[in-house]
CSV table of C-alpha atoms and ligand atoms in Angstrom, one decimal:
chain,number,residue,atom,x,y,z
A,1,MET,CA,1.2,39.1,-40.5
A,2,THR,CA,4.3,37.8,-38.7
A,3,THR,CA,4.9,38.7,-35.1
A,4,ARG,CA,8.3,38.7,-33.4
A,5,TYR,CA,8.3,38.5,-29.6
A,6,GLN,CA,11.8,39.5,-28.6
A,7,ASN,CA,13.9,40.2,-25.5
A,8,ALA,CA,12.4,37.1,-23.8
A,9,VAL,CA,13.6,34.2,-21.7
A,10,LEU,CA,12.4,31.0,-23.4
A,11,VAL,CA,11.3,27.9,-21.5
A,12,ASP,CA,10.3,25.6,-24.3
A,13,GLY,CA,8.4,22.9,-22.5
A,14,THR,CA,10.8,20.1,-23.5
A,15,GLY,CA,12.7,20.2,-20.2
A,16,ALA,CA,15.6,21.9,-21.9
A,17,PRO,CA,17.3,24.7,-19.8
A,18,PRO,CA,16.0,28.3,-20.4
A,19,VAL,CA,17.3,30.3,-23.3
A,20,ALA,CA,18.3,33.9,-22.5
A,21,ASP,CA,17.8,36.7,-25.1
A,22,ALA,CA,15.3,34.5,-27.0
A,23,VAL,CA,12.9,35.3,-29.8
A,24,LEU,CA,9.6,33.7,-30.6
A,25,VAL,CA,8.4,34.3,-34.2
A,26,VAL,CA,4.8,33.5,-35.2
A,27,ASP,CA,3.4,33.5,-38.7
A,28,ASP,CA,-0.1,34.6,-39.7
A,29,ASP,CA,-1.3,31.0,-39.7
A,30,GLY,CA,-0.5,30.9,-35.9
A,31,LEU,CA,2.5,28.6,-36.4
A,32,ILE,CA,5.9,29.0,-34.8
A,33,ILE,CA,8.7,30.0,-37.3
A,34,HIS,CA,11.4,30.3,-34.7
A,35,ALA,CA,11.7,29.7,-30.9
A,36,GLY,CA,15.3,30.1,-29.7
A,37,PRO,CA,18.2,32.5,-29.4
A,38,ALA,CA,17.9,35.9,-31.1
A,39,ALA,CA,21.3,35.2,-32.7
A,40,THR,CA,19.9,32.3,-34.8
A,41,ALA,CA,16.5,33.9,-35.6
A,42,PRO,CA,15.7,34.3,-39.3
A,43,PRO,CA,15.7,38.0,-40.5
A,44,PRO,CA,12.2,39.4,-40.0
A,45,PRO,CA,10.1,39.7,-43.3
A,46,PRO,CA,8.9,43.2,-44.2
A,47,GLY,CA,5.8,44.2,-42.2
A,48,THR,CA,6.7,42.1,-39.1
A,49,THR,CA,5.2,43.4,-35.9
A,50,THR,CA,7.7,43.5,-33.0
A,51,VAL,CA,6.7,43.0,-29.4
A,52,ASP,CA,9.4,43.6,-26.7
A,53,LEU,CA,8.8,41.2,-23.8
A,54,GLY,CA,11.2,43.2,-21.5
A,55,GLY,CA,13.1,40.1,-20.3
A,56,ARG,CA,10.0,38.2,-19.2
A,57,THR,CA,9.6,34.5,-19.6
A,58,VAL,CA,7.7,32.9,-22.5
A,59,LEU,CA,6.4,29.3,-22.0
A,60,PRO,CA,4.1,27.0,-24.0
A,61,GLY,CA,0.4,27.3,-23.2
A,62,PHE,CA,-0.3,24.9,-20.3
A,63,PHE,CA,-2.6,21.8,-20.2
A,64,ASP,CA,-4.8,20.6,-17.4
A,65,CYS,CA,-5.6,16.9,-18.2
A,66,HIS,CA,-8.2,16.5,-15.4
A,67,VAL,CA,-11.0,19.1,-14.8
A,68,HIS,CA,-14.7,19.0,-14.2
A,69,LEU,CA,-16.2,22.2,-15.7
A,70,CYS,CA,-19.7,21.3,-14.4
A,71,MET,CA,-18.6,21.4,-10.8
A,72,THR,CA,-17.4,23.8,-8.2
A,73,PRO,CA,-16.1,23.0,-4.7
A,74,GLU,CA,-19.1,24.9,-3.1
A,75,ARG,CA,-21.7,23.0,-5.2
A,76,GLY,CA,-23.1,20.0,-3.4
A,77,LEU,CA,-24.1,16.7,-5.0
A,78,ILE,CA,-27.8,17.6,-5.3
A,79,ALA,CA,-27.3,21.1,-6.8
A,80,GLY,CA,-27.7,19.7,-10.2
A,81,LEU,CA,-31.3,18.8,-9.5
A,82,THR,CA,-32.4,22.4,-8.8
A,83,ALA,CA,-30.0,24.3,-11.1
A,84,ASP,CA,-31.3,26.2,-14.2
A,85,PRO,CA,-29.5,24.5,-17.2
A,86,THR,CA,-29.4,27.7,-19.2
A,87,VAL,CA,-27.6,29.6,-16.4
A,88,GLU,CA,-25.3,26.6,-15.9
A,89,THR,CA,-24.2,26.8,-19.6
A,90,PHE,CA,-23.1,30.4,-19.1
A,91,GLU,CA,-21.4,29.5,-15.8
A,92,VAL,CA,-19.3,26.8,-17.6
A,93,ALA,CA,-18.5,29.4,-20.3
A,94,GLU,CA,-17.2,31.7,-17.6
A,95,ARG,CA,-15.1,29.0,-16.1
A,96,LEU,CA,-13.6,28.2,-19.5
A,97,ARG,CA,-12.6,31.9,-20.0
A,98,ALA,CA,-11.1,32.2,-16.5
A,99,THR,CA,-9.1,28.9,-17.0
A,100,LEU,CA,-7.7,30.3,-20.3
A,101,HIS,CA,-6.7,33.5,-18.6
A,102,ALA,CA,-5.0,31.5,-15.9
A,103,GLY,CA,-2.5,30.3,-18.6
A,104,VAL,CA,-4.2,27.0,-19.6
A,105,THR,CA,-4.7,26.8,-23.3
A,106,THR,CA,-5.9,23.1,-23.4
A,107,VAL,CA,-8.1,21.2,-20.9
A,108,ARG,CA,-9.5,17.7,-20.7
A,109,ASP,CA,-12.8,17.4,-18.9
A,110,LEU,CA,-13.1,14.0,-17.3
A,111,GLY,CA,-16.8,14.0,-16.8
A,112,GLY,CA,-19.9,16.2,-16.6
A,113,VAL,CA,-20.0,18.3,-19.8
A,114,PRO,CA,-21.3,17.3,-23.2
A,115,ALA,CA,-19.2,17.6,-26.4
A,116,GLY,CA,-21.2,20.7,-27.5
A,117,TYR,CA,-18.8,22.9,-25.5
A,118,ARG,CA,-16.0,21.7,-27.6
A,119,THR,CA,-17.9,22.6,-30.7
A,120,ALA,CA,-18.8,26.0,-29.3
A,121,LEU,CA,-15.1,26.7,-28.6
A,122,GLU,CA,-14.1,25.5,-32.1
A,123,ARG,CA,-16.6,27.8,-33.7
A,124,GLY,CA,-15.4,30.7,-31.6
A,125,LEU,CA,-18.8,31.2,-29.9
A,126,ILE,CA,-17.1,31.2,-26.5
A,127,GLU,CA,-13.5,31.8,-25.4
A,128,GLY,CA,-11.6,29.2,-23.5
A,129,PRO,CA,-8.9,26.5,-23.7
A,130,ARG,CA,-9.2,23.9,-26.5
A,131,LEU,CA,-11.3,21.1,-25.0
A,132,GLN,CA,-11.3,17.4,-24.9
A,133,VAL,CA,-14.2,15.7,-23.1
A,134,ALA,CA,-15.1,12.3,-21.6
A,135,VAL,CA,-18.8,13.3,-21.5
A,136,LYS,CA,-19.6,11.0,-18.6
A,137,VAL,CA,-17.8,8.7,-16.1
A,138,ILE,CA,-18.5,5.0,-16.4
A,139,SER,CA,-18.7,3.1,-13.0
A,140,HIS,CA,-20.6,0.2,-11.6
A,141,THR,CA,-23.8,0.3,-9.6
A,142,GLY,CA,-22.9,1.9,-6.2
A,143,GLY,CA,-19.5,2.9,-7.6
A,144,HIS,CA,-17.7,6.3,-7.7
A,145,ALA,CA,-19.9,7.8,-10.4
A,146,ASP,CA,-23.2,6.5,-9.1
A,147,CYS,CA,-24.8,9.6,-7.5
A,148,SER,CA,-28.1,7.9,-6.6
A,149,LEU,CA,-29.7,9.5,-3.5
A,150,PRO,CA,-31.2,7.3,-0.8
A,151,GLY,CA,-34.7,7.9,-2.3
A,152,GLY,CA,-33.5,6.5,-5.6
A,153,VAL,CA,-33.2,9.7,-7.5
A,154,ASP,CA,-30.0,10.1,-9.6
A,155,ALA,CA,-28.5,13.4,-8.5
A,156,ALA,CA,-26.1,13.6,-11.4
A,157,PRO,CA,-27.4,11.9,-14.6
A,158,HIS,CA,-25.1,14.2,-16.7
A,159,LEU,CA,-22.0,12.8,-14.8
A,160,GLY,CA,-22.4,9.1,-14.3
A,161,GLU,CA,-23.0,6.1,-16.7
A,162,ILE,CA,-23.6,2.7,-15.0
A,163,ALA,CA,-22.1,-0.6,-16.3
A,164,ASP,CA,-22.0,-3.8,-14.3
A,165,THR,CA,-20.6,-6.4,-16.7
A,166,ALA,CA,-17.9,-6.5,-19.4
A,167,ASP,CA,-20.6,-6.3,-22.1
A,168,GLU,CA,-22.3,-3.3,-20.4
A,169,ALA,CA,-18.9,-1.6,-20.0
A,170,ARG,CA,-18.3,-2.0,-23.7
A,171,ILE,CA,-21.8,-0.6,-24.5
A,172,ALA,CA,-21.3,2.3,-22.1
A,173,ALA,CA,-18.0,3.1,-23.8
A,174,ARG,CA,-19.8,3.0,-27.2
A,175,ARG,CA,-22.5,5.4,-25.9
A,176,MET,CA,-19.8,7.9,-24.8
A,177,LEU,CA,-18.0,7.6,-28.1
A,178,ARG,CA,-21.2,8.2,-29.9
A,179,ALA,CA,-21.7,11.3,-27.7
A,180,GLY,CA,-18.4,12.6,-29.0
A,181,ALA,CA,-16.0,11.6,-26.2
A,182,ASP,CA,-12.3,12.2,-27.0
A,183,VAL,CA,-11.3,9.9,-24.1
A,184,VAL,CA,-13.2,7.2,-22.2
A,185,LYS,CA,-13.3,7.7,-18.4
A,186,VAL,CA,-13.9,4.8,-16.1
A,187,CYS,CA,-13.7,4.1,-12.4
A,188,ALA,CA,-11.3,1.3,-11.2
A,189,THR,CA,-11.8,2.3,-7.5
A,190,GLY,CA,-14.1,4.2,-5.2
A,191,GLY,CA,-13.2,7.7,-4.2
A,192,MET,CA,-13.2,10.5,-1.7
A,193,GLY,CA,-16.2,12.5,-2.7
A,194,SER,CA,-18.6,9.6,-3.4
A,195,PRO,CA,-21.0,8.6,-0.7
A,196,HIS,CA,-21.2,4.8,-1.3
A,197,ASP,CA,-17.6,3.7,-1.5
A,198,ASP,CA,-13.9,4.0,-0.4
A,199,PRO,CA,-10.7,4.7,-2.3
A,200,ASP,CA,-9.6,1.1,-1.5
A,201,ASP,CA,-12.8,-0.4,-2.9
A,202,GLU,CA,-12.5,-1.9,-6.4
A,203,GLY,CA,-14.5,-0.4,-9.2
A,204,LEU,CA,-14.8,-2.0,-12.6
A,205,THR,CA,-13.0,-5.4,-12.8
A,206,CYS,CA,-9.9,-5.9,-14.9
A,207,GLU,CA,-12.0,-7.8,-17.4
A,208,GLU,CA,-14.5,-4.9,-17.6
A,209,LEU,CA,-11.7,-2.4,-18.0
A,210,ARG,CA,-10.1,-4.5,-20.8
A,211,ALA,CA,-13.4,-4.4,-22.6
A,212,VAL,CA,-13.4,-0.6,-22.4
A,213,VAL,CA,-9.8,-0.3,-23.5
A,214,ASP,CA,-10.5,-2.6,-26.5
A,215,GLU,CA,-13.6,-0.7,-27.5
A,216,ALA,CA,-11.8,2.7,-27.3
A,217,ALA,CA,-8.9,1.3,-29.3
A,218,ARG,CA,-11.4,0.4,-32.1
A,219,HIS,CA,-12.5,4.0,-32.3
A,220,ARG,CA,-9.4,5.8,-33.8
A,221,ALA,CA,-7.3,4.6,-30.9
A,222,LYS,CA,-9.1,6.7,-28.3
A,223,PRO,CA,-7.3,6.9,-24.9
A,224,VAL,CA,-8.8,5.6,-21.6
A,225,ALA,CA,-8.5,7.6,-18.4
A,226,VAL,CA,-9.1,5.7,-15.2
A,227,HIS,CA,-10.1,7.1,-11.8
A,228,ALA,CA,-7.9,4.8,-9.6
A,229,GLN,CA,-6.9,5.6,-6.0
A,230,GLY,CA,-6.3,2.4,-4.0
A,231,ALA,CA,-3.5,-0.1,-5.1
A,232,VAL,CA,-5.7,-3.0,-6.2
A,233,GLY,CA,-7.7,-0.9,-8.6
A,234,ILE,CA,-4.6,0.8,-9.9
A,235,ARG,CA,-3.2,-2.7,-10.7
A,236,ASN,CA,-6.4,-3.7,-12.5
A,237,ALA,CA,-6.3,-0.5,-14.6
A,238,VAL,CA,-2.6,-0.7,-15.6
A,239,GLN,CA,-2.9,-4.4,-16.4
A,240,ALA,CA,-5.9,-3.7,-18.5
A,241,GLY,CA,-3.7,-1.4,-20.6
A,242,VAL,CA,-5.4,2.0,-19.8
A,243,THR,CA,-3.7,5.2,-21.0
A,244,SER,CA,-3.6,7.1,-17.7
A,245,VAL,CA,-4.2,6.5,-14.0
A,246,GLU,CA,-5.9,9.5,-12.5
A,247,HIS,CA,-5.1,10.3,-8.8
A,248,GLY,CA,-3.0,7.2,-8.2
A,249,TYR,CA,-2.7,7.8,-4.5
A,250,GLY,CA,-2.0,4.2,-3.7
A,251,MET,CA,0.9,3.8,-6.2
A,252,THR,CA,3.3,1.3,-4.6
A,253,ASP,CA,6.9,0.7,-5.8
A,254,GLU,CA,5.6,-2.5,-7.6
A,255,LEU,CA,2.9,-0.4,-9.4
A,256,CYS,CA,5.5,2.1,-10.5
A,257,ASP,CA,7.4,-0.8,-12.2
A,258,LEU,CA,4.2,-1.9,-13.9
A,259,ALA,CA,3.3,1.6,-15.0
A,260,LEU,CA,6.9,2.2,-16.3
A,261,ALA,CA,6.7,-1.2,-18.2
A,262,GLN,CA,3.4,-0.3,-19.8
A,263,GLY,CA,4.1,3.4,-20.4
A,264,THR,CA,1.0,4.3,-18.3
A,265,PHE,CA,0.7,8.0,-17.5
A,266,LEU,CA,0.0,9.2,-13.9
A,267,VAL,CA,-2.1,12.3,-13.4
A,268,PRO,CA,-1.7,12.8,-9.7
A,269,THR,CA,-4.2,15.7,-9.1
A,270,LEU,CA,-2.2,17.0,-6.1
A,271,SER,CA,-4.4,20.1,-6.0
A,272,THR,CA,-7.0,18.0,-4.3
A,273,VAL,CA,-4.4,16.4,-1.9
A,274,PHE,CA,-3.0,19.8,-0.9
A,275,ALA,CA,-6.4,21.5,-0.7
A,276,PRO,CA,-7.2,22.8,2.8
A,277,LEU,CA,-9.9,20.7,4.5
A,278,ASP,CA,-12.8,22.4,6.2
A,279,PRO,CA,-15.1,19.9,8.0
A,280,ALA,CA,-17.9,22.5,8.0
A,281,LYS,CA,-18.0,22.7,4.2
A,282,MET,CA,-18.0,19.0,3.3
A,283,PRO,CA,-19.9,15.8,4.2
A,284,GLU,CA,-18.5,13.9,7.1
A,285,TYR,CA,-17.5,10.8,5.0
A,286,HIS,CA,-15.6,13.1,2.6
A,287,TYR,CA,-13.6,14.8,5.4
A,288,ARG,CA,-12.8,11.5,7.0
A,289,LYS,CA,-11.5,9.9,3.8
A,290,LYS,CA,-9.5,13.0,2.8
A,291,THR,CA,-7.8,13.2,6.2
A,292,ARG,CA,-6.8,9.5,6.2
A,293,TRP,CA,-5.4,9.6,2.7
A,294,SER,CA,-3.5,12.9,2.6
A,295,GLY,CA,-0.2,11.8,4.0
A,296,ILE,CA,-0.2,8.4,2.1
A,297,SER,CA,-0.9,10.2,-1.2
A,298,LYS,CA,1.9,12.6,-0.8
A,299,GLU,CA,4.4,9.8,0.1
A,300,ASN,CA,3.3,7.6,-2.8
A,301,ILE,CA,3.3,10.3,-5.5
A,302,ALA,CA,6.7,11.6,-4.3
A,303,HIS,CA,8.0,8.1,-4.8
A,304,ALA,CA,6.4,7.8,-8.3
A,305,ILE,CA,8.0,11.1,-9.2
A,306,ALA,CA,11.4,9.8,-8.0
A,307,ARG,CA,10.9,6.6,-10.0
A,308,GLY,CA,10.3,8.5,-13.2
A,309,VAL,CA,6.8,7.4,-13.9
A,310,PRO,CA,5.5,9.6,-16.8
A,311,ILE,CA,3.4,12.4,-15.2
A,312,ALA,CA,1.0,14.8,-16.8
A,313,LEU,CA,-0.5,17.7,-15.0
A,314,GLY,CA,-4.1,17.5,-13.9
A,315,THR,CA,-5.9,19.2,-11.0
A,316,ASP,CA,-9.4,17.9,-10.6
A,317,ALA,CA,-10.5,21.5,-10.9
A,318,GLY,CA,-14.2,21.6,-10.0
A,319,VAL,CA,-13.4,19.6,-6.9
A,320,VAL,CA,-11.0,22.4,-6.2
A,321,PRO,CA,-11.4,26.0,-7.5
A,322,HIS,CA,-11.2,26.7,-11.2
A,323,ALA,CA,-8.6,29.0,-12.8
A,324,ARG,CA,-6.0,28.2,-10.2
A,325,ASN,CA,-4.8,25.2,-12.2
A,326,LEU,CA,-1.1,26.0,-12.3
A,327,LEU,CA,-0.8,25.8,-8.5
A,328,GLU,CA,-0.4,22.1,-9.3
A,329,LEU,CA,3.1,22.9,-10.6
A,330,SER,CA,4.2,24.0,-7.1
A,331,TYR,CA,2.8,20.8,-5.5
A,332,LEU,CA,4.7,18.7,-8.0
A,333,VAL,CA,7.9,20.6,-7.1
A,334,GLU,CA,7.1,20.3,-3.3
A,335,LEU,CA,7.0,16.5,-3.8
A,336,GLY,CA,10.5,16.5,-5.4
A,337,MET,CA,10.0,17.2,-9.0
A,338,ASP,CA,12.5,19.6,-10.7
A,339,PRO,CA,10.7,22.8,-11.8
A,340,LEU,CA,11.6,22.2,-15.5
A,341,ASP,CA,10.1,18.7,-15.3
A,342,ALA,CA,7.0,20.1,-13.6
A,343,ILE,CA,6.6,22.6,-16.5
A,344,LYS,CA,7.1,19.7,-18.9
A,345,ALA,CA,4.4,17.7,-17.1
A,346,GLY,CA,2.1,20.6,-17.8
A,347,THR,CA,3.1,21.1,-21.4
A,348,LEU,CA,4.9,18.5,-23.5
A,349,ASN,CA,4.0,15.4,-21.4
A,350,ALA,CA,0.4,16.5,-21.1
A,351,ALA,CA,0.3,17.0,-24.9
A,352,ARG,CA,1.6,13.4,-25.3
A,353,LEU,CA,-1.1,12.0,-23.0
A,354,LEU,CA,-3.7,13.9,-25.0
A,355,ARG,CA,-2.0,12.9,-28.3
A,356,LEU,CA,-1.6,16.5,-29.4
A,357,ASP,CA,2.2,16.6,-29.2
A,358,ASP,CA,2.7,16.7,-32.9
A,359,ARG,CA,1.5,20.3,-32.9
A,360,LEU,CA,1.3,21.4,-29.2
A,361,GLY,CA,3.0,21.2,-25.9
A,362,SER,CA,6.4,22.8,-26.7
A,363,LEU,CA,7.6,26.0,-28.3
A,364,GLU,CA,9.4,24.6,-31.4
A,365,ALA,CA,9.4,25.6,-35.1
A,366,GLY,CA,6.5,24.2,-36.9
A,367,LYS,CA,4.2,23.8,-33.9
A,368,THR,CA,1.1,25.8,-33.1
A,369,ALA,CA,1.7,29.1,-31.3
A,370,ASP,CA,-0.1,28.5,-28.0
A,371,PHE,CA,2.0,30.4,-25.4
A,372,VAL,CA,2.0,32.4,-22.2
A,373,VAL,CA,4.2,35.3,-21.0
A,374,VAL,CA,4.8,35.6,-17.3
A,375,ASP,CA,6.2,38.1,-14.9
A,376,GLY,CA,9.1,36.9,-12.8
A,377,ASP,CA,11.3,33.8,-13.0
A,378,PRO,CA,9.1,30.7,-12.7
A,379,LEU,CA,12.2,28.4,-12.4
A,380,HIS,CA,13.2,30.3,-9.3
A,381,ASP,CA,9.6,30.7,-7.9
A,382,ILE,CA,7.3,28.1,-9.6
A,383,ALA,CA,4.4,29.2,-7.4
A,384,LEU,CA,4.1,32.5,-9.3
A,385,LEU,CA,2.5,30.6,-12.2
A,386,GLY,CA,-0.4,29.7,-9.9
A,387,ARG,CA,-1.5,33.3,-9.6
A,388,PRO,CA,-3.4,34.4,-12.8
A,389,GLU,CA,-2.3,38.0,-12.3
A,390,ASN,CA,1.3,36.9,-13.1
A,391,ILE,CA,0.1,35.5,-16.5
A,392,LEU,CA,0.5,38.6,-18.5
A,393,LEU,CA,-0.2,37.3,-22.0
A,394,VAL,CA,-2.0,34.2,-23.3
A,395,ALA,CA,-2.1,33.3,-27.0
A,396,GLN,CA,-3.7,30.4,-28.9
A,397,TRP,CA,-2.9,29.8,-32.6
A,398,GLY,CA,-0.9,33.0,-32.3
A,399,ASN,CA,-4.1,35.0,-31.4
A,400,VAL,CA,-3.7,37.0,-28.2
A,401,ARG,CA,-6.5,36.1,-25.8
A,402,LYS,CA,-5.3,38.0,-22.7
A,403,ASN,CA,-2.8,40.9,-22.7
A,404,LEU,CA,-1.6,42.7,-19.5
A,405,LEU,CA,1.7,43.7,-21.0
B,1,LIG,ZN1,-12.0,14.0,-11.3
């Protein structure tokens, strides 16, 4: 059955200005027949269901290209050792549902959950965004994904995969691809939340990163996402030909040139940069690193935005609360991005990074009908998208998953 959503303002995700008095027509295969002015819409076939959107705004379903569904901000490093895995599975399912209801119809998990969640979603066993996974994060001994405790116990074997030479990095990538990874995640620098290293420390070497990029390319051209915060590691990653730099807090002007020349995406995870810091709720090393990097990160990301480096939306949800993903849009705007470009970062640009843009990421005829309907004017107040109660309707493949209309 065809459904015609009418009396809407259309923001199509391509960066084009909004269309007033727009119509979105979806066929019974969940494909878009028309997204544009009512005046040019095809005549509705007999039996069409009509939904009046009352002048509300319709946008593509959003993407979050960087989440960790296995984590929450409250959960410490050692929680995984004592948690009940059955209960954890249901907790992840609940996070998926909440994320979908927050307006995110596609997520990429960059470490910590197995590919079985993707299968469960595809089979309709649970409700959530369509999912891409990295399975685990590859880093060197003592690197960002090495969660070994002082006594030698690995606190997060589901999260980290260790590789210390180019050959080991290649084998680690093969293991992840065997486990069903859609993207290979590697660490080119240390990080904020890891006990053994610093954002300016280097992670895998350029040679090791090249081995991973080469291996991923040999498996149906899989993308490589790189955790990279300090400048030296970012340079190693971009020179190795990775698909996206995650965080990128140390992006210099020269690194913007390099990223632009290579077509490297930046996923700036500003939600973690703007997150309020509470020294009582985090380890001392984490608080110290975050405080030192906050100002630098904002300055560098604002510069990368101004330079036009391709940006896709990602939050690091898990490090920050789940289901508030679209707050990231207001942080991008706060650092100088035009609201339409911020929306594009969360839709069409993100779909390009995830290599789904042939069917997702914008509301255009022939694409899959993943869309949201929101209360208020998000171009006037981008922050309203960050509050799930304003996301009135969420649809995937034309199927309505949430409806507060
Ligand atoms: Zn992350």
